[in-house]
Short mmCIF file of C-alpha atoms in Angstrom, two decimals:
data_model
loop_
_atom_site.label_atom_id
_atom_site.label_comp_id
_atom_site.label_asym_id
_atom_site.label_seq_id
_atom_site.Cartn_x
_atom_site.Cartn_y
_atom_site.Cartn_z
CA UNK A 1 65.79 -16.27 14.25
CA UNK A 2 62.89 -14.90 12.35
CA UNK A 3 62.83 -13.38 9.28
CA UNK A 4 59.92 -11.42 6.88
CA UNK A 5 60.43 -10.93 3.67
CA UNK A 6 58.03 -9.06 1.07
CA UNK A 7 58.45 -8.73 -2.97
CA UNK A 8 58.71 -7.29 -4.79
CA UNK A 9 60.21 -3.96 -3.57
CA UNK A 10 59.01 -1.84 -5.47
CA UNK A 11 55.95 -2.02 -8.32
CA UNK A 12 54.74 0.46 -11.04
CA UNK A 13 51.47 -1.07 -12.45
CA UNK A 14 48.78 1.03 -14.82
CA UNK A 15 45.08 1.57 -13.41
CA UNK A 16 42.65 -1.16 -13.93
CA UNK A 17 45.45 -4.13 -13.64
CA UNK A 18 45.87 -6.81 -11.62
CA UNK A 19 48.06 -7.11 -8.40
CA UNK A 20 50.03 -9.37 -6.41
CA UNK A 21 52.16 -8.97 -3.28
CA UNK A 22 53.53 -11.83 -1.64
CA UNK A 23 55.21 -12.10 2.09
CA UNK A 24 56.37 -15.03 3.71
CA UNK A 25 58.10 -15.21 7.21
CA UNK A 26 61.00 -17.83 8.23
CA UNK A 27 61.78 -19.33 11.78
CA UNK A 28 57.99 -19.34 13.18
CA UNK A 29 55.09 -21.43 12.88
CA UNK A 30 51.32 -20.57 13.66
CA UNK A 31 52.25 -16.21 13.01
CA UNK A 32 49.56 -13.71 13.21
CA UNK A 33 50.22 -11.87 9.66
CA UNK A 34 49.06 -8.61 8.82
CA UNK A 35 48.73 -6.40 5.95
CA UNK A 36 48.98 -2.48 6.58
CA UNK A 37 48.83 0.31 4.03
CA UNK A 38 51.47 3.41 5.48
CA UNK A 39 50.61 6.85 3.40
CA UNK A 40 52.48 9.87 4.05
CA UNK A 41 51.18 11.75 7.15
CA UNK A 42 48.38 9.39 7.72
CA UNK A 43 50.06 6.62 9.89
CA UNK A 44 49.63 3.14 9.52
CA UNK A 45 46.31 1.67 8.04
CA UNK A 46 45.45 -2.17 8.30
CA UNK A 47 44.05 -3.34 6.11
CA UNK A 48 43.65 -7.24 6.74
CA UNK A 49 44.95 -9.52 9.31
CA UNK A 50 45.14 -13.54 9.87
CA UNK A 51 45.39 -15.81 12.47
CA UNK A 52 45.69 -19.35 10.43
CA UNK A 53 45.51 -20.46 7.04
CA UNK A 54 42.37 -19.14 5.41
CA UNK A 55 41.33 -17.14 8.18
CA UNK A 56 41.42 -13.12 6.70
CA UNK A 57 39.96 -10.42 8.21
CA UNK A 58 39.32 -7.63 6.73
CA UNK A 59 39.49 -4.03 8.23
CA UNK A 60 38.74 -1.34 5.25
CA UNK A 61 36.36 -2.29 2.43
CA UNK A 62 38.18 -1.89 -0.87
CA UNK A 63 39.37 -3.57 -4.01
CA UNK A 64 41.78 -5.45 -2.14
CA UNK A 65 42.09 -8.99 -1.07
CA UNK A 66 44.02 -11.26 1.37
CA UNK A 67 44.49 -14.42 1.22
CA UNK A 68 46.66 -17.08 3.20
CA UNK A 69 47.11 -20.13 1.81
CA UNK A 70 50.60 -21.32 3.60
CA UNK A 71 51.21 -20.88 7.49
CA UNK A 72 54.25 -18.65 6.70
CA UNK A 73 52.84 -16.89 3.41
CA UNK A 74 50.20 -13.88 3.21
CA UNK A 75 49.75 -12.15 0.19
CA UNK A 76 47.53 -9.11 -0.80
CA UNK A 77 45.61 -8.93 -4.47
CA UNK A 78 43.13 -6.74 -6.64
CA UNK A 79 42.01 -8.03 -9.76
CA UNK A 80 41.69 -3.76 -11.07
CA UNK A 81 44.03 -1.17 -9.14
CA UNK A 82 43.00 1.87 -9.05
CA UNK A 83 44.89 5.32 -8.44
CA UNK A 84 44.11 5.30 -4.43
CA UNK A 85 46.07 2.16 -4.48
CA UNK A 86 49.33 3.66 -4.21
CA UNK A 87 51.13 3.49 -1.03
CA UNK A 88 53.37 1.46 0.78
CA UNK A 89 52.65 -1.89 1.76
CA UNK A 90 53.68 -3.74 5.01
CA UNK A 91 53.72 -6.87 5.79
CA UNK A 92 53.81 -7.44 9.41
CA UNK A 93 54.01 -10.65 11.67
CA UNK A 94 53.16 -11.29 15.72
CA UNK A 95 53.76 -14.63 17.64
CA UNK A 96 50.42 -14.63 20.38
CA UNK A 97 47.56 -12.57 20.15
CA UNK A 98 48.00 -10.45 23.51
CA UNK A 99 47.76 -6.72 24.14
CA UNK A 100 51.19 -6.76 24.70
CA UNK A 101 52.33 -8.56 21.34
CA UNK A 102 55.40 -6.52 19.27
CA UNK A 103 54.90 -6.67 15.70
CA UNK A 104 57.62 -7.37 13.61
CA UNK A 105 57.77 -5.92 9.89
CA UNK A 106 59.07 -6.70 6.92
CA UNK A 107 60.72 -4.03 4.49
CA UNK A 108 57.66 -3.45 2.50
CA UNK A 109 56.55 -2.35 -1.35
CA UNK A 110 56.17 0.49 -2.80
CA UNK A 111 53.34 1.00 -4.99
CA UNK A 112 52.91 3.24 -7.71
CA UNK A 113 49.57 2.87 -9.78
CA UNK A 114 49.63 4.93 -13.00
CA UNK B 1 37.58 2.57 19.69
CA UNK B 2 40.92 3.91 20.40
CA UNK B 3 42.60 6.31 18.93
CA UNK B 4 46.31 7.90 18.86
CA UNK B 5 47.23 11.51 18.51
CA UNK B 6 50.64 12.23 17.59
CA UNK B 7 50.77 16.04 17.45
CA UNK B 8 53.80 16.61 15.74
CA UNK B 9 54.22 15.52 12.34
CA UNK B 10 57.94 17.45 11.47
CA UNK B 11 60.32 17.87 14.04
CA UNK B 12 63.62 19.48 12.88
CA UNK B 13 66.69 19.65 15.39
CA UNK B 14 70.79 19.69 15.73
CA UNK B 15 72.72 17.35 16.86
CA UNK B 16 73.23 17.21 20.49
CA UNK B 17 69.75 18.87 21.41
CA UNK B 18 67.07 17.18 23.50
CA UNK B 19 63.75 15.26 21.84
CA UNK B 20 60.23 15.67 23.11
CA UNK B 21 57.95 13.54 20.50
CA UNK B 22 53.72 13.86 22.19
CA UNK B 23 52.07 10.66 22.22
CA UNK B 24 48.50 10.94 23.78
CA UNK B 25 45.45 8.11 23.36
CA UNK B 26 41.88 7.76 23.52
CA UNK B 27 40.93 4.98 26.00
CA UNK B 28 39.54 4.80 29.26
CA UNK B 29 41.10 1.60 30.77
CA UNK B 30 44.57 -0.22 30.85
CA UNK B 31 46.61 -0.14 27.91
CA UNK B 32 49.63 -1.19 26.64
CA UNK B 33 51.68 1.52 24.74
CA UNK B 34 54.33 1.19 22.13
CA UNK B 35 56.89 3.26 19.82
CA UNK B 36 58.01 2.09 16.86
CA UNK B 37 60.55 3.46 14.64
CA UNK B 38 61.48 3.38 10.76
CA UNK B 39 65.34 4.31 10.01
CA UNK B 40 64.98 5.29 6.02
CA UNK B 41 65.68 2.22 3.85
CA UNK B 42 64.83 0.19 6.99
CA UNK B 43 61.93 -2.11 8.51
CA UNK B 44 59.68 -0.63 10.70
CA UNK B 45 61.12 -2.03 14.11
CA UNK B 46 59.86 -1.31 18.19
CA UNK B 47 61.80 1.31 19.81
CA UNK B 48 59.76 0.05 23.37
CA UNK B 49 56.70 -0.83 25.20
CA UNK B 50 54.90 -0.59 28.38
CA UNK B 51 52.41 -2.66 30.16
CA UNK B 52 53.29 -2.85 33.19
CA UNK B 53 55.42 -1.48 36.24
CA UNK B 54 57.79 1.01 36.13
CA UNK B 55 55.70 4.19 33.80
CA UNK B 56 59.04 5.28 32.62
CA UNK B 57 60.54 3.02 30.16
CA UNK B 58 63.68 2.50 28.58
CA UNK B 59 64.08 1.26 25.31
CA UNK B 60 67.24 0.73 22.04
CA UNK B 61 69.66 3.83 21.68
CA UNK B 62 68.96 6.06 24.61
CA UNK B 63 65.32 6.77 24.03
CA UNK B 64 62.84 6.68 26.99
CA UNK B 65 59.55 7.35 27.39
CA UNK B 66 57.06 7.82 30.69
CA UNK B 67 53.40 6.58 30.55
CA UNK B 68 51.51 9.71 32.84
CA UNK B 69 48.15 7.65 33.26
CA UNK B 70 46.65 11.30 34.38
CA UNK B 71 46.97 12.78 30.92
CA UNK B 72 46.88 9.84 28.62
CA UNK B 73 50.39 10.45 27.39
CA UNK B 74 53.29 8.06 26.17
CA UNK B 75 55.68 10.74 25.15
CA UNK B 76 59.06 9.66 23.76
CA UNK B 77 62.38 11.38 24.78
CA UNK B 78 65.86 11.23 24.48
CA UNK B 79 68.20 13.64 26.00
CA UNK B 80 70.90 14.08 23.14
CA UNK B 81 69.70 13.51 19.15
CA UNK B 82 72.19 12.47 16.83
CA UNK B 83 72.19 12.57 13.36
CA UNK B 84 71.37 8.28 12.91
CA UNK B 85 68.01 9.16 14.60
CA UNK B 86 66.61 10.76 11.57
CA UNK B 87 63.79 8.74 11.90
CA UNK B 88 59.95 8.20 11.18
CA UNK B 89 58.77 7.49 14.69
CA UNK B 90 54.83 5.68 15.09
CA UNK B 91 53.26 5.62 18.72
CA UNK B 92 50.78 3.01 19.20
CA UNK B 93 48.17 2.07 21.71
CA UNK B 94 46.59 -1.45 22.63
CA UNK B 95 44.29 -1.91 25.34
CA UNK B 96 44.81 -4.57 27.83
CA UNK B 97 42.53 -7.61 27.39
CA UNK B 98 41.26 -6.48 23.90
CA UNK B 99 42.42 -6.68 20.72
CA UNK B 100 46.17 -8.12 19.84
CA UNK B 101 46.00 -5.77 16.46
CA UNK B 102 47.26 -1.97 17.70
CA UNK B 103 46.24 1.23 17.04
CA UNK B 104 49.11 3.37 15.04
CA UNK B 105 49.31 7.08 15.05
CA UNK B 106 50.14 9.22 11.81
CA UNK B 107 53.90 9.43 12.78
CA UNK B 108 56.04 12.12 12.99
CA UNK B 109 59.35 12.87 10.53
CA UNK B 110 62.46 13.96 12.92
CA UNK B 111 65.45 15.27 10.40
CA UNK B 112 68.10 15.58 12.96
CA UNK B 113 70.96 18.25 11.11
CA UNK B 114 74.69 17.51 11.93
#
């Protein structure tokens, strides 16, 4: 069966430094991967999506960046986070690209820029 | 573009009374329609879907939900809450022959009281 996994859990980082959040999915090959942000009351928000290794698109214009450079592995970055950063990051994975896909999530990270 | 409206954010209720959760979208052809769910300390996982068929659909632990093409609505329902539905629930809209990447609503918080 197929699995998602994101680390780390959780992350308290000051303003203007680096991140790095990694996911990787098990028992697939070829996923769809996507990155959403999910802030209180305001729903889901992607924020980039993939359909192959070194394919990223990008949804919101930020200081973020996605990049995919295994099959399986999808990992979001900023080289200086700033205090909007904070959230809780998804990782999420889909096997086609139809309408009628389900997405499957992993247990996300919780952010907390100081 | 699409869009999802999910009108309640909080929705408090006892044990053993009946759930009414609004879904409605912005879209003027077919779509596919989904509700997800977040248990707390869990992944974000599908409760159910429609594409096709039957507009009332049945999905995991008792919850249904009827697509009325008429009034753009996917509302979710279940006739009996218990406490283990404390829930964040996400409805989510995808039209047919479009984009694979849906459209998430803000969510709504049910706190289900023993």
């Amino acid at each position: 069966s197929q699995t998602i996994h994101q680390w780390p859990a959780t992350l308290v980082q000051p303003v203007g430094s680096p991140l790095s959040l990694e996911c990787t999915v098990e028992g697939t090959s070829n996923p769809n991967l996507y990155w959403y942000r999910q802030a209180a009351g305001r729903g889901l928000q992607l924020l980039f999506y993939s359909v192959g290794i070194g394919q990223i698109s990008s949804e919101v214009p930020q200081n973020l960046s996605a990049s995919r450079p295994q099959d399986r592995q999808f990992i979001l970055s900023s080289k200086k986070l700033l205090l909007s950063d904070s959230g809780f990051y998804l990782c999420a994975w889909s096997p086609d690209r139809t309408a009628t896909d389900t997405q499957y999530f992993g247990p996300g990270t919780r952010l907390t820029v100081l | 573009a699409q869009s999802v409206s999910q009108h309640n954010h909080h929705v408090i209720l006892s044990e053993a009374a009946s759930l009414e959760l609004g879904c409605n979208y912005s879209y003027g052809g077919t779509v596919n329609l989904f509700w997800y769910v977040q248990y707390p300390g869990q992944h974000l996982q599908l409760l159910l879907k429609y594409f096709s068929g039957d507009p009332l659909v049945k999905g995991i632990k008792g919850f249904e939900a009827e697509f009325i093409k008429s009034k753009f609505s996917f509302n979710l329902r279940k006739p009996s809450v218990q406490w283990s539905d404390t829930a964040e629930y996400f409805c989510a809209v995808n039209p047919s022959g479009g984009s694979y990447i849906p459209t998430f609503g803000r969510g709504t918080s049910l706190i289900v009281h023993p």
